[in-house]
Coordinates of N, CA and C and ligand atoms in Angstrom, one line a residue:
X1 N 33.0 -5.3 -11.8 CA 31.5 -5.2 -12.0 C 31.0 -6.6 -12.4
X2 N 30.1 -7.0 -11.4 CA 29.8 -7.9 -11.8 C 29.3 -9.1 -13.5
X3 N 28.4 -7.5 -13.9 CA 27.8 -8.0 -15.0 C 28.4 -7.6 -16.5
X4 N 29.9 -7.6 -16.2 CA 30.9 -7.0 -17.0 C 31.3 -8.0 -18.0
X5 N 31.4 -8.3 -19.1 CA 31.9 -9.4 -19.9 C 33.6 -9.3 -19.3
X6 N 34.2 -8.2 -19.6 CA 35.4 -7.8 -19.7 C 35.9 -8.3 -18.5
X7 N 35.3 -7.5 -17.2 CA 35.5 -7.8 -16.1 C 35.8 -9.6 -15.8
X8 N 34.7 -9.6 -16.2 CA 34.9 -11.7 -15.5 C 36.2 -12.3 -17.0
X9 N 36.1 -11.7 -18.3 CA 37.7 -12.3 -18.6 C 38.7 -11.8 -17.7
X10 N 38.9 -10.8 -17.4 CA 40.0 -10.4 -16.3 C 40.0 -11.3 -15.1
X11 N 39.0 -11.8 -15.1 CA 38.9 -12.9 -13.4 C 38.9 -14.2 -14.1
X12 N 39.2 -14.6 -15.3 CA 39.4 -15.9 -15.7 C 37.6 -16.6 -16.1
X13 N 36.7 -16.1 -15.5 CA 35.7 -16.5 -15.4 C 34.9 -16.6 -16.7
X14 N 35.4 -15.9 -18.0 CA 35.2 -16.1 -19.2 C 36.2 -16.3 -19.5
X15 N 36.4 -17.4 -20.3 CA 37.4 -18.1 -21.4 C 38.0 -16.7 -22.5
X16 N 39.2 -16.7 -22.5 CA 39.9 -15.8 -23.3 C 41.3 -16.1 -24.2
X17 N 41.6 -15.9 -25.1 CA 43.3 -16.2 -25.2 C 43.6 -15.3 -24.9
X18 N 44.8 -15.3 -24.4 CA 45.7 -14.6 -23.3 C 46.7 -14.1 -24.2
X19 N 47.4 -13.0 -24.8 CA 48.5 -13.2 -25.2 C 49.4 -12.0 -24.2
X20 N 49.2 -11.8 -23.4 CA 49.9 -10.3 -22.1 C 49.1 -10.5 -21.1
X21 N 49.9 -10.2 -19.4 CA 48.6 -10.2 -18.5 C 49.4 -9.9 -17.4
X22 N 49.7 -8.8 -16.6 CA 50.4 -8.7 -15.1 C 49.1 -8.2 -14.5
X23 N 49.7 -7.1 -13.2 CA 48.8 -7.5 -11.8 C 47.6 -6.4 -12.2
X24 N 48.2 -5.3 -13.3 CA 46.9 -4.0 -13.9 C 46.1 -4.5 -15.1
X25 N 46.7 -4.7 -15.9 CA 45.8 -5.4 -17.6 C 46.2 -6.7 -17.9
X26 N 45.2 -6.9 -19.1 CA 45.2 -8.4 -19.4 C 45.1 -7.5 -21.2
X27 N 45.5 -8.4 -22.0 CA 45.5 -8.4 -23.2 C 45.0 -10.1 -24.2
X28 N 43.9 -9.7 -24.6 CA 43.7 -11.1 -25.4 C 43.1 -10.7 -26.6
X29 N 42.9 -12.0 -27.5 CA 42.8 -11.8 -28.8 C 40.7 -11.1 -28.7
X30 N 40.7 -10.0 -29.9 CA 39.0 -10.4 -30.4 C 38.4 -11.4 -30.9
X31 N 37.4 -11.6 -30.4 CA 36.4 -12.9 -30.9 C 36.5 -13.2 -32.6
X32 N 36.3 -11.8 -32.3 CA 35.8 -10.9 -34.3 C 36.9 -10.4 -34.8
X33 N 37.7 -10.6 -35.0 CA 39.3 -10.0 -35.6 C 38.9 -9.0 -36.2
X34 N 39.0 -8.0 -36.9 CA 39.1 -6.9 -38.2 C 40.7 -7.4 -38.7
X35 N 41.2 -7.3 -38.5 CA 42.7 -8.1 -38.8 C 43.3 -8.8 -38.7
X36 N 44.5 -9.0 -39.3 CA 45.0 -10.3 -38.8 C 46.1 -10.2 -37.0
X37 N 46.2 -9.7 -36.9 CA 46.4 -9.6 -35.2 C 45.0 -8.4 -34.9
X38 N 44.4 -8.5 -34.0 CA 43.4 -7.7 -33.1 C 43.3 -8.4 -32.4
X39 N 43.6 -7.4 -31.0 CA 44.4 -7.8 -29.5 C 43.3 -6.9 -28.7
X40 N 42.6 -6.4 -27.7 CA 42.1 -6.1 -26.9 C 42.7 -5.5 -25.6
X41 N 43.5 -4.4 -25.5 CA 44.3 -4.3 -24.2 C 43.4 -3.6 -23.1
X42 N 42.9 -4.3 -22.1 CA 42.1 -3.3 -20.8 C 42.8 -3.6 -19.6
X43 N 42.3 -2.3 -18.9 CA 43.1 -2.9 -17.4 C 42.0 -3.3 -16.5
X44 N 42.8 -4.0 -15.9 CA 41.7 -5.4 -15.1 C 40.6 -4.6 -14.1
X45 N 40.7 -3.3 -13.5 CA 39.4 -2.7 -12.8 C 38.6 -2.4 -13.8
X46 N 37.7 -2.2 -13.4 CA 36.3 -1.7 -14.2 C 36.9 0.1 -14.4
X47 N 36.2 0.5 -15.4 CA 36.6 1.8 -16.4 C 35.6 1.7 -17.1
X48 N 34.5 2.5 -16.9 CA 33.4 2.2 -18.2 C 33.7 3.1 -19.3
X49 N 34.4 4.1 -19.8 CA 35.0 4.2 -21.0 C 36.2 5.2 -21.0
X50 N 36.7 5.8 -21.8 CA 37.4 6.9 -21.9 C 36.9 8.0 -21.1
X51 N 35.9 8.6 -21.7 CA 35.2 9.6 -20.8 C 34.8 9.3 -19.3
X52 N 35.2 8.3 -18.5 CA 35.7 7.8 -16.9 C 36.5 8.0 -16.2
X53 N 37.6 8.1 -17.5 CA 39.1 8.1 -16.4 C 38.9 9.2 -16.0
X54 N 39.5 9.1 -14.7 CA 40.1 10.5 -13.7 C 41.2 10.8 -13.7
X55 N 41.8 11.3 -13.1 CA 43.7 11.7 -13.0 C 44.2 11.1 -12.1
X56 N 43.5 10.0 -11.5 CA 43.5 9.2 -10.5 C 44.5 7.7 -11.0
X57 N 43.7 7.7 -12.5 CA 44.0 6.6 -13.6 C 45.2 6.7 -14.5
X58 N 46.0 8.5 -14.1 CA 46.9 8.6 -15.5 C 48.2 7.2 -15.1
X59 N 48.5 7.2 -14.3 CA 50.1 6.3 -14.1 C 49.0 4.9 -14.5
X60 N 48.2 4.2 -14.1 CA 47.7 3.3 -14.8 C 47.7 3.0 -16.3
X61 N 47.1 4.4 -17.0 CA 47.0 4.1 -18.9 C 48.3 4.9 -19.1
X62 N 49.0 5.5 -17.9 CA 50.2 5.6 -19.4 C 51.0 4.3 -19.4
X63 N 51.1 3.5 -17.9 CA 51.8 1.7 -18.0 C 51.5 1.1 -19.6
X64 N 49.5 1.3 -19.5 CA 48.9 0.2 -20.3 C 49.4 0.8 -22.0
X65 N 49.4 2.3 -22.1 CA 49.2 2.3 -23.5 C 51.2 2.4 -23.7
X66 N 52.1 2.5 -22.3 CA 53.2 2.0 -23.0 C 53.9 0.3 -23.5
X67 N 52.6 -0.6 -22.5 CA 52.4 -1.8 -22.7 C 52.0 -2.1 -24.1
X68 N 51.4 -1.3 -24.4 CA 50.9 -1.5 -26.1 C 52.0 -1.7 -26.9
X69 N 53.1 -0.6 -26.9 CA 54.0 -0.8 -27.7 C 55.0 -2.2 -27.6
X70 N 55.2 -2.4 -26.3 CA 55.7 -4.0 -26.1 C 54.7 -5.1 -26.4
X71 N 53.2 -5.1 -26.5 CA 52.7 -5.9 -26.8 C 52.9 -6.1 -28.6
X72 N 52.9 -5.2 -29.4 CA 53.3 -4.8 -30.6 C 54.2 -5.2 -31.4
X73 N 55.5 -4.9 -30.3 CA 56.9 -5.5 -30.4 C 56.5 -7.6 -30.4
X74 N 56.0 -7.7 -29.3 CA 55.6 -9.2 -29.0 C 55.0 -9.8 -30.6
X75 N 54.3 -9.4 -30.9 CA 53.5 -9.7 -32.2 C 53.9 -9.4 -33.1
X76 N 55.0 -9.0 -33.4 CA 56.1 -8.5 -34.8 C 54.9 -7.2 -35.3
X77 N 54.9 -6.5 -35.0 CA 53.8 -5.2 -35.9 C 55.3 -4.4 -36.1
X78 N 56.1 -5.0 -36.6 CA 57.5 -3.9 -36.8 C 56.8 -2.8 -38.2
X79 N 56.0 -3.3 -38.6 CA 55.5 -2.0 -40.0 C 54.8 -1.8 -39.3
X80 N 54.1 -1.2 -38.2 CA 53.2 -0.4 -38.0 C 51.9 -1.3 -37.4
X81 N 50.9 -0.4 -36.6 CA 49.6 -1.0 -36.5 C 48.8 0.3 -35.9
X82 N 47.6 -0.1 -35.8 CA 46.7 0.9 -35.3 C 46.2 0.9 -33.9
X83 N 45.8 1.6 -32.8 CA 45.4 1.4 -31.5 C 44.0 2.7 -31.9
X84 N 43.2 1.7 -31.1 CA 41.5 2.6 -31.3 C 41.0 2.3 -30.2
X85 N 40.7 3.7 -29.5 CA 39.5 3.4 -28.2 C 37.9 4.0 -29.0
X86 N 37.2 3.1 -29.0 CA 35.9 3.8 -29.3 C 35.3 4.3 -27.8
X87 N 34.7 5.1 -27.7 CA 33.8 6.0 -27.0 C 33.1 6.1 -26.9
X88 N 32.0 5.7 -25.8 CA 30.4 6.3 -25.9 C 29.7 5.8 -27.3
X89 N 28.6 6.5 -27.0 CA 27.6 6.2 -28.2 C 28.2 6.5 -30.1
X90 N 28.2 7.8 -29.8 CA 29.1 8.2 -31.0 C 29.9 7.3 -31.6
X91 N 30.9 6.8 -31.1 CA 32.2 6.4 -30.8 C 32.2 4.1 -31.1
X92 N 31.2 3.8 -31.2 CA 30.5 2.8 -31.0 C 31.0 1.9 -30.4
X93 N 31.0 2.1 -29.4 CA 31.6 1.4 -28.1 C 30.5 0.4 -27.8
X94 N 31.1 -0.9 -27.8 CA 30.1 -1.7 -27.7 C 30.1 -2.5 -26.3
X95 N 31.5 -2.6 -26.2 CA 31.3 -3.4 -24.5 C 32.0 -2.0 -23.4
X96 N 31.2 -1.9 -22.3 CA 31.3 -0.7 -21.3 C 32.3 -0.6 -20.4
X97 N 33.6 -1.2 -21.1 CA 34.9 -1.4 -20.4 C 35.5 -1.6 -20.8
X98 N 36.6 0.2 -20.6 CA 37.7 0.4 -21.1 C 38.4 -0.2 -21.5
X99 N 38.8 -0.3 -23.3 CA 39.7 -1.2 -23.6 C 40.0 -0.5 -24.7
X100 N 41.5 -0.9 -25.4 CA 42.0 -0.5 -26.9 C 42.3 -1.6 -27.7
X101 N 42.0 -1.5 -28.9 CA 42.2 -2.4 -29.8 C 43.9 -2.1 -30.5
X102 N 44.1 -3.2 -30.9 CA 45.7 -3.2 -31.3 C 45.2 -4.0 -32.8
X103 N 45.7 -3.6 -33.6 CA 45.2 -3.7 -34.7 C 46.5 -3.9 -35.8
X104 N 46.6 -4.7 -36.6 CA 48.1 -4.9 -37.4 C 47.7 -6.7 -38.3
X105 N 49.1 -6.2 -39.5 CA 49.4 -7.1 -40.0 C 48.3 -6.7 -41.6
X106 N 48.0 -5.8 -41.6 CA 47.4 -5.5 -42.7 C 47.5 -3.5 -42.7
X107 N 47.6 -3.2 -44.0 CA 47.7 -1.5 -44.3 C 46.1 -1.5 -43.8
X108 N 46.1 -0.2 -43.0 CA 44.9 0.2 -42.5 C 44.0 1.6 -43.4
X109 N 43.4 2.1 -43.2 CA 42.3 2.9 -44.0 C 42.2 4.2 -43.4
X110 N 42.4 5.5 -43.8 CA 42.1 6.3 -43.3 C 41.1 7.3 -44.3
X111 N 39.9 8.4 -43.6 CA 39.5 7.9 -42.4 C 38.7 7.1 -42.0
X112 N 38.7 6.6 -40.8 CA 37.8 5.5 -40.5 C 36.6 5.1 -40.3
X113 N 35.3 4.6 -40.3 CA 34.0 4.9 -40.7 C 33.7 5.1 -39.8
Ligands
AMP1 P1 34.0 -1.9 -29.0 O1 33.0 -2.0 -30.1 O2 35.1 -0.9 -29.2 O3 33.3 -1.8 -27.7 O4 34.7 -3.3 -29.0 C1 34.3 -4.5 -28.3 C2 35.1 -5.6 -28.9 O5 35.0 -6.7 -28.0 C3 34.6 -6.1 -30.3 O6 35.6 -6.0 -31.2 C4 34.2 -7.6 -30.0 O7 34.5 -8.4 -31.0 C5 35.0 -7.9 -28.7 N1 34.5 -8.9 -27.9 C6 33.3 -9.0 -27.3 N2 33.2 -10.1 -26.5 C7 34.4 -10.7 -26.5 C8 35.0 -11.8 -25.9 N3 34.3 -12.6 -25.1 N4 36.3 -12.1 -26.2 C9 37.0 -11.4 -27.0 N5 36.6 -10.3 -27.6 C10 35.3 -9.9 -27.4

């Protein structure tokens, strides 16, 4: 999508750190940390949120969300970390493509605001 932030990181077209990336997702750091690791994992097509996927998409997010655990592994999160998709309005999904936060290196809060 053109007018996608996410999208044009996926195409190099916005500057990103990179820390994961084959031919489906890319994984880079948040601008805004909440943590001391917060990682961004999306897959490189456009997905405007959770409530998008089809069953079309399952063998894609089950790669990405078993990618998470290796990205995890990559980043020493050996005590644990959190993975969050926000959703929709509720949900306060702020950019309109699909993505999970990977979250670690600090004890997290439950529950969450
Ligand atoms: P959400 O509120 O779940 O939609 O999360 C969007 C996340 O994208 C926020 O944590 C932002 O800090 C992050 N973000 C927005 N623009 C960029 C960017 N250009 N590079 C990295 N992270 C970004």
């Amino acid at each position: 999508m053109t007018d996608c932030i996410f999208c044009k990181i996926a195409i190099k077209e916005i500057p990103s750190d990179i820390i994961y990336e084959d031919e489906n997702m890319i994984a880079f750091k948040d601008v805004n940390p909440m943590a001391p690791v917060h990682v961004l994992i999306i897959p490189k097509i456009h997905m405007e949120s959770m409530d998008h996927v089809t069953k079309k998409d399952s063998v894609l997010l089950g790669e990405l969300l078993y990618k998470i655990k290796e990205i995890a592994s990559l980043l020493g999160l050996e005590n644990g970390y959190r993975v969050v998709n926000n959703c929709g309005e509720d949900g306060l999904q702020t950019v309109k493509h699909l993505h999970f936060h990977l979250l670690g290196k600090r004890k997290m809060q439950w529950p969450p605001g």
